[in-house]
PDB file of C-alpha atoms in Angstrom:
ATOM      1  CA  UNK A  25     -34.218  -4.716  22.322  1.00 51.00           C
ATOM      2  CA  UNK A  26     -36.906  -5.554  19.585  1.00 52.00           C
ATOM      3  CA  UNK A  27     -36.794  -3.965  16.303  1.00 54.00           C
ATOM      4  CA  UNK A  28     -40.219  -2.101  17.125  1.00 43.00           C
ATOM      5  CA  UNK A  29     -38.368  -0.480  20.222  1.00 63.00           C
ATOM      6  CA  UNK A  30     -35.310   0.518  18.690  1.00 80.00           C
ATOM      7  CA  UNK A  31     -34.595   4.083  17.998  1.00 90.00           C
ATOM      8  CA  UNK A  32     -32.386   3.381  14.986  1.00 91.00           C
ATOM      9  CA  UNK A  33     -33.037   1.256  11.973  1.00 93.00           C
ATOM     10  CA  UNK A  34     -30.044  -0.671  10.983  1.00 94.00           C
ATOM     11  CA  UNK A  35     -29.578  -1.824   7.192  1.00 94.00           C
ATOM     12  CA  UNK A  36     -28.743  -4.536   6.705  1.00 93.00           C
ATOM     13  CA  UNK A  37     -30.227  -5.897   9.937  1.00 90.00           C
ATOM     14  CA  UNK A  38     -28.356  -9.200  10.944  1.00 91.00           C
ATOM     15  CA  UNK A  39     -24.986  -9.357   9.012  1.00 92.00           C
ATOM     16  CA  UNK A  40     -22.472  -7.407   7.108  1.00 92.00           C
ATOM     17  CA  UNK A  41     -21.530  -9.781   3.862  1.00 92.00           C
ATOM     18  CA  UNK A  42     -17.988  -9.229   2.372  1.00 90.00           C
ATOM     19  CA  UNK A  43     -17.174 -10.615  -0.874  1.00 89.00           C
ATOM     20  CA  UNK A  44     -13.657 -11.814  -1.697  1.00 81.00           C
ATOM     21  CA  UNK A  45     -10.964 -11.930  -2.971  1.00 84.00           C
ATOM     22  CA  UNK A  46      -9.383 -10.279  -0.009  1.00 85.00           C
ATOM     23  CA  UNK A  47      -6.112  -9.430  -1.673  1.00 88.00           C
ATOM     24  CA  UNK A  48      -7.439  -5.741  -1.732  1.00 90.00           C
ATOM     25  CA  UNK A  49      -9.624  -3.696   0.691  1.00 92.00           C
ATOM     26  CA  UNK A  50     -13.498  -4.780   0.448  1.00 92.00           C
ATOM     27  CA  UNK A  51     -16.095  -2.329   1.564  1.00 93.00           C
ATOM     28  CA  UNK A  52     -19.752  -2.586   2.405  1.00 94.00           C
ATOM     29  CA  UNK A  53     -22.353   0.228   3.419  1.00 95.00           C
ATOM     30  CA  UNK A  54     -24.328   0.156   6.599  1.00 94.00           C
ATOM     31  CA  UNK A  55     -27.259   2.645   6.816  1.00 95.00           C
ATOM     32  CA  UNK A  56     -28.566   4.134  10.345  1.00 94.00           C
ATOM     33  CA  UNK A  57     -32.257   5.789  10.171  1.00 95.00           C
ATOM     34  CA  UNK A  58     -33.388   7.866  12.909  1.00 94.00           C
ATOM     35  CA  UNK A  59     -36.908   6.584  13.803  1.00 92.00           C
ATOM     36  CA  UNK A  60     -37.683   9.130  16.424  1.00 93.00           C
ATOM     37  CA  UNK A  61     -38.455  12.894  16.461  1.00 93.00           C
ATOM     38  CA  UNK A  62     -35.270  13.879  18.384  1.00 92.00           C
ATOM     39  CA  UNK A  63     -31.667  13.665  17.842  1.00 93.00           C
ATOM     40  CA  UNK A  64     -30.014  10.357  18.361  1.00 94.00           C
ATOM     41  CA  UNK A  65     -26.062   9.650  19.008  1.00 95.00           C
ATOM     42  CA  UNK A  66     -24.514   6.556  17.551  1.00 95.00           C
ATOM     43  CA  UNK A  67     -21.495   4.672  18.021  1.00 95.00           C
ATOM     44  CA  UNK A  68     -20.097   1.788  15.759  1.00 95.00           C
ATOM     45  CA  UNK A  69     -17.653  -0.912  17.545  1.00 94.00           C
ATOM     46  CA  UNK A  70     -16.179  -4.079  16.337  1.00 93.00           C
ATOM     47  CA  UNK A  71     -14.295  -6.948  17.853  1.00 91.00           C
ATOM     48  CA  UNK A  72     -11.336  -6.782  15.217  1.00 89.00           C
ATOM     49  CA  UNK A  73     -10.746  -2.808  15.213  1.00 90.00           C
ATOM     50  CA  UNK A  74      -7.263  -3.641  13.417  1.00 89.00           C
ATOM     51  CA  UNK A  75      -8.993  -5.422  10.599  1.00 89.00           C
ATOM     52  CA  UNK A  76     -11.714  -3.109   9.744  1.00 92.00           C
ATOM     53  CA  UNK A  77     -11.887   0.551   8.870  1.00 93.00           C
ATOM     54  CA  UNK A  78     -15.066   2.257   9.828  1.00 94.00           C
ATOM     55  CA  UNK A  79     -16.171   5.901   8.836  1.00 93.00           C
ATOM     56  CA  UNK A  80     -17.779   7.541  10.927  1.00 93.00           C
ATOM     57  CA  UNK A  81     -17.691   5.579  14.056  1.00 93.00           C
ATOM     58  CA  UNK A  82     -19.467   8.135  15.896  1.00 93.00           C
ATOM     59  CA  UNK A  83     -22.070  10.851  15.201  1.00 94.00           C
ATOM     60  CA  UNK A  84     -25.422  12.612  15.790  1.00 94.00           C
ATOM     61  CA  UNK A  85     -28.373  11.852  13.459  1.00 94.00           C
ATOM     62  CA  UNK A  86     -31.181  14.536  13.274  1.00 93.00           C
ATOM     63  CA  UNK A  87     -34.980  13.597  13.596  1.00 93.00           C
ATOM     64  CA  UNK A  88     -36.222  11.143  10.791  1.00 92.00           C
ATOM     65  CA  UNK A  89     -32.858  11.504   9.146  1.00 95.00           C
ATOM     66  CA  UNK A  90     -30.288   8.791   8.155  1.00 95.00           C
ATOM     67  CA  UNK A  91     -26.368   8.588   7.871  1.00 95.00           C
ATOM     68  CA  UNK A  92     -24.345   6.098   5.981  1.00 95.00           C
ATOM     69  CA  UNK A  93     -21.477   4.093   7.514  1.00 95.00           C
ATOM     70  CA  UNK A  94     -18.605   2.874   5.185  1.00 95.00           C
ATOM     71  CA  UNK A  95     -16.869  -0.504   6.776  1.00 95.00           C
ATOM     72  CA  UNK A  96     -13.614  -1.508   4.983  1.00 94.00           C
ATOM     73  CA  UNK A  97     -12.379  -5.052   5.346  1.00 91.00           C
ATOM     74  CA  UNK A  98      -8.220  -4.735   5.065  1.00 91.00           C
ATOM     75  CA  UNK A  99      -6.492  -7.323   2.914  1.00 90.00           C
ATOM     76  CA  UNK A 100      -5.530 -10.534   4.525  1.00 83.00           C
ATOM     77  CA  UNK A 101      -5.114 -14.371   3.656  1.00 80.00           C
ATOM     78  CA  UNK A 102      -8.386 -16.145   3.980  1.00 74.00           C
ATOM     79  CA  UNK A 103      -6.233 -19.395   4.090  1.00 76.00           C
ATOM     80  CA  UNK A 104      -4.652 -18.216   7.310  1.00 72.00           C
ATOM     81  CA  UNK A 105      -6.079 -20.249  10.443  1.00 69.00           C
ATOM     82  CA  UNK A 106      -5.558 -17.120  12.604  1.00 69.00           C
ATOM     83  CA  UNK A 107      -7.836 -15.194  10.282  1.00 67.00           C
ATOM     84  CA  UNK A 108     -10.964 -17.566  10.811  1.00 62.00           C
ATOM     85  CA  UNK A 109     -12.248 -15.825  13.839  1.00 64.00           C
ATOM     86  CA  UNK A 110     -15.804 -14.755  13.737  1.00 79.00           C
ATOM     87  CA  UNK A 111     -15.921 -10.917  13.706  1.00 88.00           C
ATOM     88  CA  UNK A 112     -18.921  -8.976  14.952  1.00 92.00           C
ATOM     89  CA  UNK A 113     -20.085  -5.243  14.985  1.00 94.00           C
ATOM     90  CA  UNK A 114     -22.069  -3.510  17.726  1.00 94.00           C
ATOM     91  CA  UNK A 115     -23.969  -0.249  17.033  1.00 94.00           C
ATOM     92  CA  UNK A 116     -24.802   2.022  20.277  1.00 93.00           C
ATOM     93  CA  UNK A 117     -27.395   4.516  20.326  1.00 94.00           C
ATOM     94  CA  UNK A 118     -28.913   6.757  22.721  1.00 93.00           C
ATOM     95  CA  UNK A 119     -31.143   9.890  22.703  1.00 93.00           C
ATOM     96  CA  UNK A 120     -28.927  13.186  22.502  1.00 91.00           C
ATOM     97  CA  UNK A 121     -29.035  15.184  25.738  1.00 89.00           C
ATOM     98  CA  UNK A 122     -30.113  18.787  25.610  1.00 86.00           C
ATOM     99  CA  UNK A 123     -27.558  21.624  25.244  1.00 85.00           C
ATOM    100  CA  UNK A 124     -23.720  20.978  24.779  1.00 87.00           C
ATOM    101  CA  UNK A 125     -22.063  17.347  25.470  1.00 88.00           C
ATOM    102  CA  UNK A 126     -19.063  15.537  24.550  1.00 90.00           C
ATOM    103  CA  UNK A 127     -19.894  12.378  22.422  1.00 89.00           C
ATOM    104  CA  UNK A 128     -16.781  10.466  23.303  1.00 90.00           C
ATOM    105  CA  UNK A 129     -17.670  10.523  27.006  1.00 89.00           C
ATOM    106  CA  UNK A 130     -21.375  10.428  26.753  1.00 89.00           C
ATOM    107  CA  UNK A 131     -21.649   6.569  26.637  1.00 90.00           C
ATOM    108  CA  UNK A 132     -20.044   6.562  30.291  1.00 89.00           C
ATOM    109  CA  UNK A 133     -21.891   9.639  31.718  1.00 87.00           C
ATOM    110  CA  UNK A 134     -25.405   9.345  30.465  1.00 85.00           C
ATOM    111  CA  UNK A 135     -28.199   8.140  32.619  1.00 86.00           C
ATOM    112  CA  UNK A 136     -30.367   7.379  29.519  1.00 86.00           C
ATOM    113  CA  UNK A 137     -30.776   3.865  28.398  1.00 89.00           C
ATOM    114  CA  UNK A 138     -28.084   3.013  25.626  1.00 90.00           C
ATOM    115  CA  UNK A 139     -29.709   0.703  22.824  1.00 91.00           C
ATOM    116  CA  UNK A 140     -27.206  -1.814  21.182  1.00 90.00           C
ATOM    117  CA  UNK A 141     -27.624  -3.892  18.242  1.00 92.00           C
ATOM    118  CA  UNK A 142     -25.223  -6.588  16.946  1.00 93.00           C
ATOM    119  CA  UNK A 143     -24.277  -7.994  13.340  1.00 93.00           C
ATOM    120  CA  UNK A 144     -22.252 -10.552  12.613  1.00 92.00           C
ATOM    121  CA  UNK A 145     -19.494 -10.685   9.566  1.00 90.00           C
ATOM    122  CA  UNK A 146     -19.689 -13.117   6.710  1.00 88.00           C
ATOM    123  CA  UNK A 147     -16.568 -13.584   4.585  1.00 85.00           C
ATOM    124  CA  UNK A 148     -17.374 -14.915   1.303  1.00 85.00           C
ATOM    125  CA  UNK A 149     -14.461 -16.207  -1.021  1.00 78.00           C
ATOM    126  CA  UNK A 150     -15.031 -16.413  -4.838  1.00 74.00           C
ATOM    127  CA  UNK A 151     -15.577 -20.132  -4.841  1.00 68.00           C
ATOM    128  CA  UNK A 152     -17.959 -20.071  -2.030  1.00 55.00           C
ATOM    129  CA  UNK A 153     -20.150 -17.150  -3.845  1.00 49.00           C
ATOM    130  CA  UNK A 154     -19.823 -19.064  -7.137  1.00 52.00           C
ATOM    131  CA  UNK A 155     -21.287 -22.224  -5.630  1.00 51.00           C
ATOM    132  CA  UNK A 156     -23.988 -20.353  -3.883  1.00 49.00           C
ATOM    133  CA  UNK A 157     -25.042 -18.773  -7.085  1.00 49.00           C
ATOM    134  CA  UNK A 158     -24.931 -21.927  -8.992  1.00 46.00           C
ATOM    135  CA  UNK A 159     -27.200 -23.722  -6.614  1.00 47.00           C
ATOM    136  CA  UNK A 160     -29.483 -20.785  -6.346  1.00 44.00           C
ATOM    137  CA  UNK A 161     -29.948 -20.432 -10.022  1.00 43.00           C
ATOM    138  CA  UNK A 162     -28.697 -23.412 -12.231  1.00 42.00           C
ATOM    139  CA  UNK A 163     -30.904 -22.595 -15.080  1.00 33.00           C
ATOM    140  CA  UNK A 164     -29.178 -19.193 -15.537  1.00 37.00           C
ATOM    141  CA  UNK A 165     -25.863 -20.800 -15.302  1.00 34.00           C
ATOM    142  CA  UNK A 166     -26.761 -23.279 -18.218  1.00 34.00           C
ATOM    143  CA  UNK A 167     -28.109 -20.367 -20.274  1.00 35.00           C
ATOM    144  CA  UNK A 168     -25.031 -18.143 -19.939  1.00 40.00           C
ATOM    145  CA  UNK A 169     -22.748 -21.220 -20.741  1.00 39.00           C
ATOM    146  CA  UNK A 170     -24.154 -21.094 -24.182  1.00 38.00           C
ATOM    147  CA  UNK A 171     -23.148 -17.457 -24.867  1.00 39.00           C
ATOM    148  CA  UNK A 172     -20.167 -16.843 -26.953  1.00 43.00           C
ATOM    149  CA  UNK A 173     -16.779 -16.264 -25.019  1.00 42.00           C
ATOM    150  CA  UNK A 174     -14.916 -14.024 -27.231  1.00 42.00           C
ATOM    151  CA  UNK A 175     -17.257 -10.995 -26.676  1.00 43.00           C
ATOM    152  CA  UNK A 176     -16.589 -10.591 -22.863  1.00 42.00           C
ATOM    153  CA  UNK A 177     -12.958 -11.554 -23.338  1.00 41.00           C
ATOM    154  CA  UNK A 178     -12.175  -8.622 -25.630  1.00 43.00           C
ATOM    155  CA  UNK A 179     -12.782  -5.834 -23.535  1.00 44.00           C
ATOM    156  CA  UNK A 180      -9.998  -6.947 -20.632  1.00 46.00           C
ATOM    157  CA  UNK A 181      -7.535  -7.465 -23.358  1.00 44.00           C
ATOM    158  CA  UNK A 182      -7.932  -3.736 -24.451  1.00 45.00           C
ATOM    159  CA  UNK A 183      -7.782  -2.651 -20.846  1.00 54.00           C
ATOM    160  CA  UNK A 184      -4.653  -4.585 -20.137  1.00 58.00           C
ATOM    161  CA  UNK A 185      -2.914  -3.230 -23.503  1.00 63.00           C
ATOM    162  CA  UNK A 186      -3.844   0.432 -22.231  1.00 68.00           C
ATOM    163  CA  UNK A 187      -2.583  -0.224 -18.659  1.00 68.00           C
ATOM    164  CA  UNK A 188       0.706  -1.661 -20.393  1.00 72.00           C
ATOM    165  CA  UNK A 189       1.068   1.480 -22.423  1.00 72.00           C
ATOM    166  CA  UNK A 190       0.373   3.896 -19.647  1.00 74.00           C
ATOM    167  CA  UNK A 191       2.526   2.232 -17.180  1.00 76.00           C
ATOM    168  CA  UNK A 192       5.473   2.148 -20.054  1.00 76.00           C
ATOM    169  CA  UNK A 193       4.775   6.101 -20.378  1.00 75.00           C
ATOM    170  CA  UNK A 194       5.001   6.583 -16.952  1.00 77.00           C
ATOM    171  CA  UNK A 195       8.111   4.546 -16.446  1.00 78.00           C
ATOM    172  CA  UNK A 196       9.542   6.607 -19.235  1.00 76.00           C
ATOM    173  CA  UNK A 197       8.574  10.077 -17.553  1.00 75.00           C
ATOM    174  CA  UNK A 198      10.063   8.604 -14.184  1.00 76.00           C
ATOM    175  CA  UNK A 199      13.444   7.695 -16.056  1.00 79.00           C
ATOM    176  CA  UNK A 200      13.580  10.988 -17.916  1.00 77.00           C
ATOM    177  CA  UNK A 201      13.007  13.010 -14.275  1.00 78.00           C
ATOM    178  CA  UNK A 202      15.784  10.816 -12.832  1.00 80.00           C
ATOM    179  CA  UNK A 203      18.201  11.655 -15.597  1.00 80.00           C
ATOM    180  CA  UNK A 204      17.315  15.468 -15.255  1.00 80.00           C
ATOM    181  CA  UNK A 205      18.054  15.251 -11.352  1.00 81.00           C
ATOM    182  CA  UNK A 206      21.254  13.759 -12.285  1.00 83.00           C
ATOM    183  CA  UNK A 207      22.262  16.310 -14.856  1.00 79.00           C
ATOM    184  CA  UNK A 208      21.245  19.194 -12.405  1.00 80.00           C
ATOM    185  CA  UNK A 209      23.335  17.746  -9.639  1.00 84.00           C
ATOM    186  CA  UNK A 210      26.133  17.470 -11.965  1.00 82.00           C
ATOM    187  CA  UNK A 211      25.807  21.092 -13.380  1.00 85.00           C
ATOM    188  CA  UNK A 212      25.608  22.081  -9.596  1.00 85.00           C
ATOM    189  CA  UNK A 213      28.932  20.389  -8.828  1.00 85.00           C
ATOM    190  CA  UNK A 214      30.529  21.892 -11.993  1.00 83.00           C
ATOM    191  CA  UNK A 215      29.325  25.351 -10.779  1.00 84.00           C
ATOM    192  CA  UNK A 216      30.969  24.792  -7.394  1.00 85.00           C
ATOM    193  CA  UNK A 217      34.259  23.498  -8.760  1.00 85.00           C
ATOM    194  CA  UNK A 218      34.396  26.612 -11.132  1.00 83.00           C
ATOM    195  CA  UNK A 219      33.599  28.905  -8.130  1.00 84.00           C
ATOM    196  CA  UNK A 220      36.416  27.272  -6.153  1.00 84.00           C
ATOM    197  CA  UNK A 221      39.019  27.421  -8.917  1.00 83.00           C
ATOM    198  CA  UNK A 222      38.150  31.228  -9.485  1.00 86.00           C
ATOM    199  CA  UNK A 223      38.655  32.060  -5.837  1.00 88.00           C
ATOM    200  CA  UNK A 224      41.928  30.225  -5.869  1.00 86.00           C
ATOM    201  CA  UNK A 225      43.128  31.848  -9.013  1.00 85.00           C
ATOM    202  CA  UNK A 226      42.277  35.341  -7.253  1.00 91.00           C
ATOM    203  CA  UNK A 227      44.095  34.284  -4.207  1.00 87.00           C
ATOM    204  CA  UNK A 228      47.227  33.148  -6.104  1.00 89.00           C
ATOM    205  CA  UNK A 229      47.046  36.413  -8.111  1.00 88.00           C
ATOM    206  CA  UNK A 230      47.167  38.411  -4.824  1.00 88.00           C
ATOM    207  CA  UNK A 231      49.659  36.473  -3.182  1.00 87.00           C
ATOM    208  CA  UNK A 232      51.892  36.829  -6.296  1.00 86.00           C
ATOM    209  CA  UNK A 233      51.306  40.824  -6.255  1.00 87.00           C
ATOM    210  CA  UNK A 234      52.078  40.844  -2.552  1.00 87.00           C
ATOM    211  CA  UNK A 235      55.517  39.081  -3.204  1.00 88.00           C
ATOM    212  CA  UNK A 236      56.549  41.019  -6.094  1.00 84.00           C
ATOM    213  CA  UNK A 237      55.712  44.243  -4.139  1.00 84.00           C
ATOM    214  CA  UNK A 238      57.739  43.011  -1.243  1.00 82.00           C
ATOM    215  CA  UNK A 239      60.851  42.043  -3.514  1.00 80.00           C
ATOM    216  CA  UNK A 240      60.794  45.378  -5.244  1.00 75.00           C
ATOM    217  CA  UNK A 241      60.372  47.172  -1.717  1.00 72.00           C
ATOM    218  CA  UNK A 242      63.349  45.254  -0.166  1.00 69.00           C
ATOM    219  CA  UNK A 243      65.592  45.717  -3.179  1.00 63.00           C
ATOM    220  CA  UNK A 244      65.130  49.539  -3.260  1.00 58.00           C
ATOM    221  CA  UNK A 245      65.547  50.068   0.352  1.00 56.00           C
ATOM    222  CA  UNK A 246      68.939  48.177   0.257  1.00 54.00           C
ATOM    223  CA  UNK A 247      70.251  50.247  -2.534  1.00 51.00           C
ATOM    224  CA  UNK A 248      69.096  53.538  -1.043  1.00 52.00           C
ATOM    225  CA  UNK A 249      66.754  54.552  -3.594  1.00 48.00           C
ATOM    226  CA  UNK A 250      63.332  55.169  -3.274  1.00 51.00           C
ATOM    227  CA  UNK A 251      60.957  52.713  -5.231  1.00 49.00           C
ATOM    228  CA  UNK A 252      59.350  54.025  -8.075  1.00 50.00           C
ATOM    229  CA  UNK A 253      55.737  53.902  -8.625  1.00 51.00           C
ATOM    230  CA  UNK A 254      55.062  51.255 -11.221  1.00 50.00           C
ATOM    231  CA  UNK A 255      53.546  52.329 -14.228  1.00 49.00           C
ATOM    232  CA  UNK A 256      49.810  52.096 -14.711  1.00 46.00           C
ATOM    233  CA  UNK A 257      49.021  49.503 -17.032  1.00 47.00           C
ATOM    234  CA  UNK A 258      45.796  49.927 -19.232  1.00 45.00           C
ATOM    235  CA  UNK A 259      43.477  47.294 -18.792  1.00 50.00           C
ATOM    236  CA  UNK A 260      40.783  46.687 -21.441  1.00 50.00           C
ATOM    237  CA  UNK A 261      37.272  46.439 -20.129  1.00 52.00           C
ATOM    238  CA  UNK A 262      36.340  42.924 -19.382  1.00 50.00           C
ATOM    239  CA  UNK A 263      39.698  41.437 -19.599  1.00 48.00           C
ATOM    240  CA  UNK A 264      40.003  39.764 -16.190  1.00 48.00           C
ATOM    241  CA  UNK A 265      36.460  38.426 -16.427  1.00 44.00           C
ATOM    242  CA  UNK A 266      37.179  36.318 -19.447  1.00 41.00           C
ATOM    243  CA  UNK A 267      37.720  33.078 -17.605  1.00 43.00           C
ATOM    244  CA  UNK A 268      34.608  33.514 -15.555  1.00 45.00           C
ATOM    245  CA  UNK A 269      32.545  34.709 -18.251  1.00 44.00           C
ATOM    246  CA  UNK A 270      33.642  31.803 -20.844  1.00 55.00           C
ATOM    247  CA  UNK A 271      33.468  29.261 -18.282  1.00 60.00           C
ATOM    248  CA  UNK A 272      29.826  29.385 -17.565  1.00 62.00           C
ATOM    249  CA  UNK A 273      29.263  29.289 -21.363  1.00 72.00           C
ATOM    250  CA  UNK A 274      31.319  25.854 -21.535  1.00 75.00           C
ATOM    251  CA  UNK A 275      29.426  24.664 -18.391  1.00 77.00           C
ATOM    252  CA  UNK A 276      26.139  25.421 -20.186  1.00 78.00           C
ATOM    253  CA  UNK A 277      27.232  23.561 -23.532  1.00 84.00           C
ATOM    254  CA  UNK A 278      28.121  20.549 -21.199  1.00 81.00           C
ATOM    255  CA  UNK A 279      24.697  20.683 -19.618  1.00 80.00           C
ATOM    256  CA  UNK A 280      22.885  20.804 -23.001  1.00 81.00           C
ATOM    257  CA  UNK A 281      25.022  17.933 -24.295  1.00 83.00           C
ATOM    258  CA  UNK A 282      24.188  15.833 -21.304  1.00 82.00           C
ATOM    259  CA  UNK A 283      20.298  16.631 -21.454  1.00 80.00           C
ATOM    260  CA  UNK A 284      20.723  15.581 -25.307  1.00 81.00           C
ATOM    261  CA  UNK A 285      22.104  12.400 -24.531  1.00 82.00           C
ATOM    262  CA  UNK A 286      19.411  11.465 -21.784  1.00 80.00           C
ATOM    263  CA  UNK A 287      16.599  12.337 -24.227  1.00 78.00           C
ATOM    264  CA  UNK A 288      18.049  10.223 -27.091  1.00 75.00           C
ATOM    265  CA  UNK A 289      18.479   7.309 -24.761  1.00 70.00           C
ATOM    266  CA  UNK A 290      14.654   7.436 -23.461  1.00 69.00           C
ATOM    267  CA  UNK A 291      12.895   7.993 -26.730  1.00 68.00           C
ATOM    268  CA  UNK A 292      15.167   6.313 -29.619  1.00 63.00           C
TER     269      UNK A 292
END
């Protein structure tokens, strides 16, 4: 279909140009403009769906409106012979039907003419881009070579130092969080051991009391005497809870010492 008859205007018209290096994702923008006074549905397809991320892939454009498509090329090795295939994109468009419709199944169910436009992908490595720029403007290259080199180098050095300092700070914070988690786990383990020891102590006391009562009862019955009621012993308030009260205090002191040692290791 000719450009004059197209219901959508596509920018760029013929190719999507991606500039390397391709160690990180590289994105380009494609703009779709509605040329008619009706709503238009669109769909973007590619021959390499695993290599490109397209957002959005489908949608509806209002009359005389436009939408921006973000196309992102995923990282890859440009020297890999398997990556030298020619990738292409196809943009489908059709007038939106009246009423409600499903845009996913519209392309198979519609009786209207579906317009399509194809774009090829151009992958430029840094060497190719530099060669093309040098051949296109040699005079500018000569002029730039006469400029002092120290000025543009200073900014990356500052950024590198800031990044190094930031990474060191993040590493310290990460180490501190790890040590705090270890200390918290140790405190939890000590609490569990203290609770277990307390329960065992109570069980032993109860078992000893039962045995003592059993011995006293058996001795008095064999002698024909009625067992006397053991005298009530006065127990000071809080006497049995000394171990359970003092032990957590010792536990908190140990935890504080652990945290102090960890912080000293990180900052000194």
